PDB file of C-alpha atoms in Angstrom:
ATOM      1  CA  MET Z   1       9.557 -18.870 -28.734  1.00 52.00           C
ATOM      2  CA  VAL Z   2       6.885 -21.364 -27.840  1.00 45.00           C
ATOM      3  CA  PRO Z   3       4.434 -20.157 -25.056  1.00 51.00           C
ATOM      4  CA  PRO Z   4       3.910 -22.602 -22.097  1.00 49.00           C
ATOM      5  CA  GLU Z   5       0.760 -24.601 -22.056  1.00 47.00           C
ATOM      6  CA  THR Z   6      -2.282 -22.565 -20.862  1.00 43.00           C
ATOM      7  CA  THR Z   7      -4.716 -24.249 -18.452  1.00 43.00           C
ATOM      8  CA  PRO Z   8      -8.283 -23.097 -18.125  1.00 40.00           C
ATOM      9  CA  GLU Z   9      -7.533 -21.408 -14.730  1.00 41.00           C
ATOM     10  CA  LEU Z  10      -4.530 -19.487 -15.975  1.00 40.00           C
ATOM     11  CA  ALA Z  11      -6.152 -18.469 -19.174  1.00 40.00           C
ATOM     12  CA  VAL Z  12      -8.415 -15.949 -17.295  1.00 46.00           C
ATOM     13  CA  HIS Z  13      -5.961 -14.736 -14.568  1.00 66.00           C
ATOM     14  CA  GLY Z  14      -3.207 -12.387 -14.892  1.00 88.00           C
ATOM     15  CA  LEU Z  15      -2.069  -8.742 -15.150  1.00 92.00           C
ATOM     16  CA  VAL Z  16      -2.225  -5.910 -17.580  1.00 95.00           C
ATOM     17  CA  LEU Z  17       1.179  -3.939 -17.886  1.00 97.00           C
ATOM     18  CA  LEU Z  18       1.195  -0.214 -18.362  1.00 97.00           C
ATOM     19  CA  GLY Z  19       3.834   2.523 -18.586  1.00 95.00           C
ATOM     20  CA  THR Z  20       7.394   2.802 -19.800  1.00 93.00           C
ATOM     21  CA  ASP Z  21       9.653   4.546 -17.336  1.00 92.00           C
ATOM     22  CA  THR Z  22       7.468   3.789 -14.471  1.00 94.00           C
ATOM     23  CA  VAL Z  23       5.753   0.261 -14.998  1.00 96.00           C
ATOM     24  CA  TYR Z  24       2.305  -0.636 -13.509  1.00 96.00           C
ATOM     25  CA  ALA Z  25       0.348  -3.875 -13.250  1.00 95.00           C
ATOM     26  CA  VAL Z  26      -3.382  -4.052 -13.082  1.00 94.00           C
ATOM     27  CA  HIS Z  27      -4.752  -7.417 -11.843  1.00 89.00           C
ATOM     28  CA  MET Z  28      -7.294  -9.166 -14.228  1.00 82.00           C
ATOM     29  CA  PRO Z  29      -9.876 -10.315 -11.521  1.00 73.00           C
ATOM     30  CA  THR Z  30     -12.586 -12.846 -11.413  1.00 66.00           C
ATOM     31  CA  PHE Z  31     -15.616 -13.147  -9.281  1.00 57.00           C
ATOM     32  CA  THR Z  32     -14.540 -16.358  -7.783  1.00 64.00           C
ATOM     33  CA  ALA Z  33     -11.960 -17.100  -5.068  1.00 59.00           C
ATOM     34  CA  PRO Z  34      -9.024 -16.934  -4.902  1.00 56.00           C
ATOM     35  CA  CYS Z  35      -8.779 -14.431  -7.729  1.00 62.00           C
ATOM     36  CA  ASP Z  36     -11.612 -12.224  -6.633  1.00 67.00           C
ATOM     37  CA  PHE Z  37      -9.649  -9.051  -6.124  1.00 73.00           C
ATOM     38  CA  GLN Z  38      -8.435  -6.041  -7.878  1.00 82.00           C
ATOM     39  CA  ALA Z  39      -5.166  -4.525  -7.437  1.00 87.00           C
ATOM     40  CA  VAL Z  40      -3.160  -1.571  -9.066  1.00 93.00           C
ATOM     41  CA  LEU Z  41       0.683  -2.047  -8.565  1.00 93.00           C
ATOM     42  CA  ARG Z  42       3.980  -0.271  -9.277  1.00 95.00           C
ATOM     43  CA  VAL Z  43       6.452  -2.935 -10.414  1.00 95.00           C
ATOM     44  CA  THR Z  44       9.809  -3.710 -11.790  1.00 96.00           C
ATOM     45  CA  LEU Z  45      10.723  -6.196 -14.526  1.00 96.00           C
ATOM     46  CA  ASP Z  46      14.114  -7.987 -14.782  1.00 94.00           C
ATOM     47  CA  THR Z  47      14.382  -7.623 -18.605  1.00 92.00           C
ATOM     48  CA  ASP Z  48      14.131  -4.917 -21.223  1.00 94.00           C
ATOM     49  CA  THR Z  49      11.940  -6.970 -23.463  1.00 96.00           C
ATOM     50  CA  TYR Z  50       8.769  -5.192 -22.274  1.00 96.00           C
ATOM     51  CA  ARG Z  51      10.117  -1.552 -22.325  1.00 95.00           C
ATOM     52  CA  THR Z  52      11.516  -2.229 -25.895  1.00 95.00           C
ATOM     53  CA  ALA Z  53       8.184  -3.531 -27.187  1.00 96.00           C
ATOM     54  CA  ARG Z  54       6.218  -0.752 -25.359  1.00 95.00           C
ATOM     55  CA  LYS Z  55       8.322   1.990 -27.076  1.00 94.00           C
ATOM     56  CA  ARG Z  56       7.636   0.163 -30.406  1.00 95.00           C
ATOM     57  CA  TYR Z  57       3.838  -0.315 -30.071  1.00 95.00           C
ATOM     58  CA  GLY Z  58       2.975   2.813 -27.957  1.00 93.00           C
ATOM     59  CA  THR Z  59       1.238   3.854 -24.799  1.00 92.00           C
ATOM     60  CA  SER Z  60      -2.235   2.156 -25.518  1.00 94.00           C
ATOM     61  CA  ALA Z  61      -0.909  -1.129 -26.774  1.00 96.00           C
ATOM     62  CA  LEU Z  62      -2.043  -4.138 -24.612  1.00 96.00           C
ATOM     63  CA  PHE Z  63       0.736  -6.154 -22.908  1.00 97.00           C
ATOM     64  CA  THR Z  64      -0.170  -8.799 -20.278  1.00 95.00           C
ATOM     65  CA  VAL Z  65       1.665 -11.282 -17.989  1.00 94.00           C
ATOM     66  CA  ARG Z  66       0.493 -14.632 -16.943  1.00 91.00           C
ATOM     67  CA  PRO Z  67       1.974 -15.570 -13.587  1.00 89.00           C
ATOM     68  CA  ARG Z  68       2.616 -19.324 -12.788  1.00 76.00           C
ATOM     69  CA  THR Z  69       0.667 -18.774  -9.536  1.00 72.00           C
ATOM     70  CA  LEU Z  70      -0.651 -15.431  -7.950  1.00 68.00           C
ATOM     71  CA  LEU Z  71      -2.572 -14.773  -4.816  1.00 69.00           C
ATOM     72  CA  LEU Z  72      -3.171 -11.491  -3.198  1.00 66.00           C
ATOM     73  CA  LYS Z  73      -0.696 -12.421  -0.482  1.00 71.00           C
ATOM     74  CA  ASP Z  74       1.926 -12.558  -3.351  1.00 72.00           C
ATOM     75  CA  LEU Z  75       1.495  -8.862  -4.068  1.00 81.00           C
ATOM     76  CA  GLU Z  76       3.165  -7.484  -1.018  1.00 87.00           C
ATOM     77  CA  PRO Z  77       5.932  -4.816  -1.699  1.00 92.00           C
ATOM     78  CA  GLY Z  78       9.328  -6.516  -2.000  1.00 93.00           C
ATOM     79  CA  ALA Z  79       7.741  -9.818  -3.357  1.00 91.00           C
ATOM     80  CA  SER Z  80       8.406 -11.031  -6.854  1.00 92.00           C
ATOM     81  CA  PHE Z  81       7.189 -13.961  -9.051  1.00 90.00           C
ATOM     82  CA  PRO Z  82       7.964 -15.434 -12.418  1.00 92.00           C
ATOM     83  CA  ALA Z  83       5.609 -14.914 -15.236  1.00 93.00           C
ATOM     84  CA  ASP Z  84       5.135 -15.182 -19.137  1.00 94.00           C
ATOM     85  CA  LEU Z  85       5.006 -11.942 -21.084  1.00 95.00           C
ATOM     86  CA  TYR Z  86       2.629 -11.324 -24.011  1.00 96.00           C
ATOM     87  CA  PHE Z  87       1.953  -8.685 -26.514  1.00 96.00           C
ATOM     88  CA  GLY Z  88      -1.741  -8.800 -26.463  1.00 94.00           C
ATOM     89  CA  ARG Z  89      -3.939 -10.930 -24.314  1.00 87.00           C
ATOM     90  CA  PHE Z  90      -2.456 -14.273 -23.169  1.00 86.00           C
ATOM     91  CA  GLY Z  91      -4.712 -17.190 -23.709  1.00 80.00           C
ATOM     92  CA  ARG Z  92      -6.300 -15.474 -26.820  1.00 80.00           C
ATOM     93  CA  GLU Z  93      -4.431 -13.779 -29.589  1.00 82.00           C
ATOM     94  CA  GLY Z  94      -1.508 -12.673 -27.710  1.00 88.00           C
ATOM     95  CA  GLU Z  95       2.219 -13.070 -28.814  1.00 94.00           C
ATOM     96  CA  PHE Z  96       4.522 -14.742 -26.450  1.00 95.00           C
ATOM     97  CA  LEU Z  97       7.571 -12.546 -25.799  1.00 96.00           C
ATOM     98  CA  GLY Z  98       9.372 -14.540 -23.105  1.00 95.00           C
ATOM     99  CA  GLU Z  99       9.682 -15.010 -19.428  1.00 95.00           C
ATOM    100  CA  VAL Z 100      10.019 -12.234 -16.904  1.00 95.00           C
ATOM    101  CA  ARG Z 101      10.244 -11.791 -13.194  1.00 94.00           C
ATOM    102  CA  VAL Z 102       7.824  -9.258 -11.680  1.00 94.00           C
ATOM    103  CA  GLY Z 103       8.796  -7.346  -8.654  1.00 95.00           C
ATOM    104  CA  ILE Z 104       6.371  -5.518  -6.447  1.00 94.00           C
ATOM    105  CA  GLU Z 105       7.414  -1.991  -5.518  1.00 95.00           C
ATOM    106  CA  GLU Z 106       4.117  -0.492  -4.298  1.00 93.00           C
ATOM    107  CA  ARG Z 107       0.401  -1.390  -3.877  1.00 91.00           C
ATOM    108  CA  LEU Z 108      -1.572   1.527  -5.063  1.00 94.00           C
ATOM    109  CA  TYR Z 109      -4.978   0.130  -4.836  1.00 90.00           C
ATOM    110  CA  VAL Z 110      -6.531  -3.154  -3.609  1.00 87.00           C
ATOM    111  CA  GLY Z 111     -10.189  -3.886  -3.731  1.00 83.00           C
ATOM    112  CA  HIS Z 112     -12.806  -6.646  -3.573  1.00 73.00           C
ATOM    113  CA  PRO Z 113     -15.959  -6.989  -5.729  1.00 71.00           C
ATOM    114  CA  THR Z 114     -18.975  -6.561  -3.629  1.00 62.00           C
ATOM    115  CA  GLU Z 115     -22.282  -8.518  -3.338  1.00 56.00           C
ATOM    116  CA  PRO Z 116     -25.143  -7.399  -5.600  1.00 57.00           C
ATOM    117  CA  THR Z 117     -27.253  -4.706  -4.040  1.00 57.00           C
ATOM    118  CA  ILE Z 118     -30.716  -3.424  -4.865  1.00 58.00           C
ATOM    119  CA  GLU Z 119     -29.531   0.279  -5.029  1.00 67.00           C
ATOM    120  CA  PRO Z 120     -27.426   1.044  -8.128  1.00 74.00           C
ATOM    121  CA  THR Z 121     -23.670   1.373  -7.698  1.00 82.00           C
ATOM    122  CA  PRO Z 122     -21.986   4.540  -9.021  1.00 87.00           C
ATOM    123  CA  LEU Z 123     -19.430   4.309 -11.860  1.00 91.00           C
ATOM    124  CA  ARG Z 124     -15.880   4.460 -10.413  1.00 92.00           C
ATOM    125  CA  TYR Z 125     -12.371   4.276 -11.579  1.00 94.00           C
ATOM    126  CA  VAL Z 126      -8.961   4.227 -10.021  1.00 93.00           C
ATOM    127  CA  LEU Z 127      -6.959   7.089 -11.462  1.00 94.00           C
ATOM    128  CA  PHE Z 128      -3.236   6.551 -11.338  1.00 94.00           C
ATOM    129  CA  GLY Z 129       0.180   7.183 -12.844  1.00 92.00           C
ATOM    130  CA  ARG Z 130       3.059   9.658 -13.383  1.00 83.00           C
ATOM    131  CA  GLU Z 131       4.310  10.236 -16.891  1.00 80.00           C
ATOM    132  CA  GLN Z 132       1.066   8.899 -18.157  1.00 90.00           C
ATOM    133  CA  LEU Z 133      -2.371   8.799 -16.362  1.00 93.00           C
ATOM    134  CA  TYR Z 134      -4.509   5.665 -16.442  1.00 95.00           C
ATOM    135  CA  LEU Z 135      -8.052   4.729 -15.378  1.00 96.00           C
ATOM    136  CA  ALA Z 136      -8.954   1.101 -14.199  1.00 95.00           C
ATOM    137  CA  HIS Z 137     -12.636   0.506 -13.641  1.00 94.00           C
ATOM    138  CA  VAL Z 138     -13.666  -0.477 -10.027  1.00 92.00           C
ATOM    139  CA  LEU Z 139     -15.451  -3.690 -10.202  1.00 85.00           C
ATOM    140  CA  THR Z 140     -18.588  -4.128  -8.183  1.00 81.00           C
ATOM    141  CA  GLY Z 141     -20.401  -7.408  -8.841  1.00 71.00           C
ATOM    142  CA  PRO Z 142     -21.315  -9.718 -11.619  1.00 73.00           C
ATOM    143  CA  PRO Z 143     -21.721  -9.530 -14.511  1.00 73.00           C
ATOM    144  CA  GLY Z 144     -19.504  -6.352 -14.450  1.00 78.00           C
ATOM    145  CA  PHE Z 145     -16.844  -5.393 -16.836  1.00 89.00           C
ATOM    146  CA  ASP Z 146     -13.022  -4.960 -16.481  1.00 88.00           C
ATOM    147  CA  GLN Z 147     -11.518  -1.983 -18.236  1.00 94.00           C
ATOM    148  CA  VAL Z 148      -8.299   0.133 -18.347  1.00 96.00           C
ATOM    149  CA  LEU Z 149      -7.913   3.476 -20.359  1.00 97.00           C
ATOM    150  CA  THR Z 150      -5.389   6.066 -20.779  1.00 96.00           C
ATOM    151  CA  ALA Z 151      -6.324   9.602 -19.605  1.00 94.00           C
ATOM    152  CA  GLN Z 152      -5.002  13.217 -18.876  1.00 91.00           C
ATOM    153  CA  LEU Z 153      -5.892  15.934 -16.353  1.00 83.00           C
ATOM    154  CA  PRO Z 154      -5.018  19.506 -16.528  1.00 72.00           C
ATOM    155  CA  GLY Z 155      -2.189  20.505 -13.985  1.00 63.00           C
ATOM    156  CA  GLU Z 156       0.016  18.246 -11.956  1.00 56.00           C
ATOM    157  CA  TRP Z 157      -2.513  16.529  -9.789  1.00 53.00           C
ATOM    158  CA  LEU Z 158       0.102  14.051  -8.191  1.00 51.00           C
ATOM    159  CA  THR Z 159       2.816  16.620  -7.091  1.00 42.00           C
ATOM    160  CA  SER Z 160       1.424  17.213  -3.508  1.00 46.00           C
ATOM    161  CA  ALA Z 161       0.824  13.440  -2.987  1.00 45.00           C
ATOM    162  CA  GLY Z 162       4.381  12.336  -3.448  1.00 48.00           C
ATOM    163  CA  GLU Z 163       4.573   8.612  -3.799  1.00 45.00           C
ATOM    164  CA  GLN Z 164       0.824   8.221  -3.263  1.00 50.00           C
ATOM    165  CA  SER Z 165      -0.075   8.206  -7.086  1.00 72.00           C
ATOM    166  CA  ALA Z 166      -3.633   6.726  -7.058  1.00 88.00           C
ATOM    167  CA  ARG Z 167      -7.050   7.865  -6.122  1.00 89.00           C
ATOM    168  CA  THR Z 168     -10.755   6.696  -6.800  1.00 90.00           C
ATOM    169  CA  VAL Z 169     -12.934   8.980  -8.819  1.00 91.00           C
ATOM    170  CA  THR Z 170     -16.706   8.755  -9.359  1.00 91.00           C
ATOM    171  CA  ILE Z 171     -18.191   9.502 -12.634  1.00 91.00           C
ATOM    172  CA  PRO Z 172     -21.437  11.342 -11.930  1.00 87.00           C
ATOM    173  CA  GLY Z 173     -24.736  10.382 -13.687  1.00 88.00           C
ATOM    174  CA  ARG Z 174     -23.460   7.364 -15.274  1.00 89.00           C
ATOM    175  CA  PRO Z 175     -24.654   3.550 -14.564  1.00 90.00           C
ATOM    176  CA  ASP Z 176     -21.961   1.103 -13.440  1.00 90.00           C
ATOM    177  CA  ASP Z 177     -22.456  -1.135 -16.615  1.00 90.00           C
ATOM    178  CA  LEU Z 178     -21.271  -1.341 -20.221  1.00 91.00           C
ATOM    179  CA  THR Z 179     -23.736   1.177 -21.296  1.00 91.00           C
ATOM    180  CA  GLY Z 180     -22.278   3.767 -18.914  1.00 92.00           C
ATOM    181  CA  ARG Z 181     -18.600   2.982 -19.248  1.00 94.00           C
ATOM    182  CA  LEU Z 182     -16.178   5.562 -20.368  1.00 96.00           C
ATOM    183  CA  HIS Z 183     -15.150   5.851 -23.990  1.00 96.00           C
ATOM    184  CA  PRO Z 184     -12.084   7.313 -25.732  1.00 96.00           C
ATOM    185  CA  GLY Z 185     -12.506  11.013 -26.543  1.00 95.00           C
ATOM    186  CA  GLU Z 186     -14.832  11.833 -23.576  1.00 94.00           C
ATOM    187  CA  GLN Z 187     -14.377  14.642 -21.212  1.00 93.00           C
ATOM    188  CA  VAL Z 188     -15.921  14.095 -17.840  1.00 88.00           C
ATOM    189  CA  ALA Z 189     -15.975  15.658 -14.395  1.00 83.00           C
ATOM    190  CA  ALA Z 190     -13.646  14.074 -11.901  1.00 74.00           C
ATOM    191  CA  GLY Z 191     -13.999  15.863  -8.544  1.00 70.00           C
ATOM    192  CA  ASP Z 192     -12.992  19.416  -9.316  1.00 74.00           C
ATOM    193  CA  ALA Z 193     -11.218  18.854 -12.563  1.00 75.00           C
ATOM    194  CA  GLU Z 194     -12.050  17.785 -16.145  1.00 86.00           C
ATOM    195  CA  LEU Z 195     -10.855  14.406 -16.987  1.00 88.00           C
ATOM    196  CA  GLN Z 196      -9.898  13.627 -20.725  1.00 93.00           C
ATOM    197  CA  VAL Z 197     -10.256   9.999 -21.746  1.00 96.00           C
ATOM    198  CA  LEU Z 198      -7.740   9.121 -24.458  1.00 96.00           C
ATOM    199  CA  MET Z 199      -7.529   5.465 -25.457  1.00 96.00           C
ATOM    200  CA  GLU Z 200      -8.888   2.225 -24.382  1.00 96.00           C
ATOM    201  CA  VAL Z 201      -6.175  -0.380 -23.530  1.00 97.00           C
ATOM    202  CA  TYR Z 202      -8.256  -3.234 -22.266  1.00 92.00           C
ATOM    203  CA  LEU Z 203     -11.913  -4.275 -21.991  1.00 93.00           C
ATOM    204  CA  GLU Z 204     -13.066  -7.608 -20.702  1.00 87.00           C
ATOM    205  CA  THR Z 205     -16.840  -8.352 -20.458  1.00 85.00           C
ATOM    206  CA  ALA Z 206     -16.835 -12.031 -19.843  1.00 66.00           C
ATOM    207  CA  ILE Z 207     -15.456 -12.100 -16.239  1.00 60.00           C
ATOM    208  CA  PRO Z 208     -15.739 -15.627 -14.792  1.00 55.00           C
ATOM    209  CA  HIS Z 209     -18.102 -15.978 -11.817  1.00 51.00           C
ATOM    210  CA  ALA Z 210     -19.850 -18.689  -9.919  1.00 47.00           C
ATOM    211  CA  SER Z 211     -22.919 -20.128 -11.671  1.00 46.00           C
TER     212      SER Z 211
END
């Protein structure tokens, strides 16, 4: 299959796909409008291509989708949009797997990067998932970094929350920069529990921002 032509704007804008039985999409944000937002979504896909490839390559393999167009208003539950599916990072070394329609089932988290402040910001992640847990770094301001990891917690932390399957956790004593980011194999405090970091799925340090 031949991938569609990539424009500079679309080359940096899309979604990371996670999960197998339950599928999640994490928006890959920029610091410039209209893509200056973060979102964690529970989604459906209209083909089995992704699930087949996910089972083949494993939990921590990187899959991305590049929408034809995508704004925050397009991510309401019940909405859907066409996208191109890649194994790896689209616009770089990713392998084009075909077209897919992404349907939005639930918005688990939406946030916007903030203006730089004098005071240091804490290192925070959105913790979400069901069969498998994931961590998505909460972006604050440039230069920043975008990161998604797999993780595990003891016990069943989501059972009492029903469908509300996401929360923000602060990692104490860590700067919100590349030097402080979480690494595979670490065990850190997350509220009243110990969070085990498993694998890094995605890391982006060159997030576009206004010059």
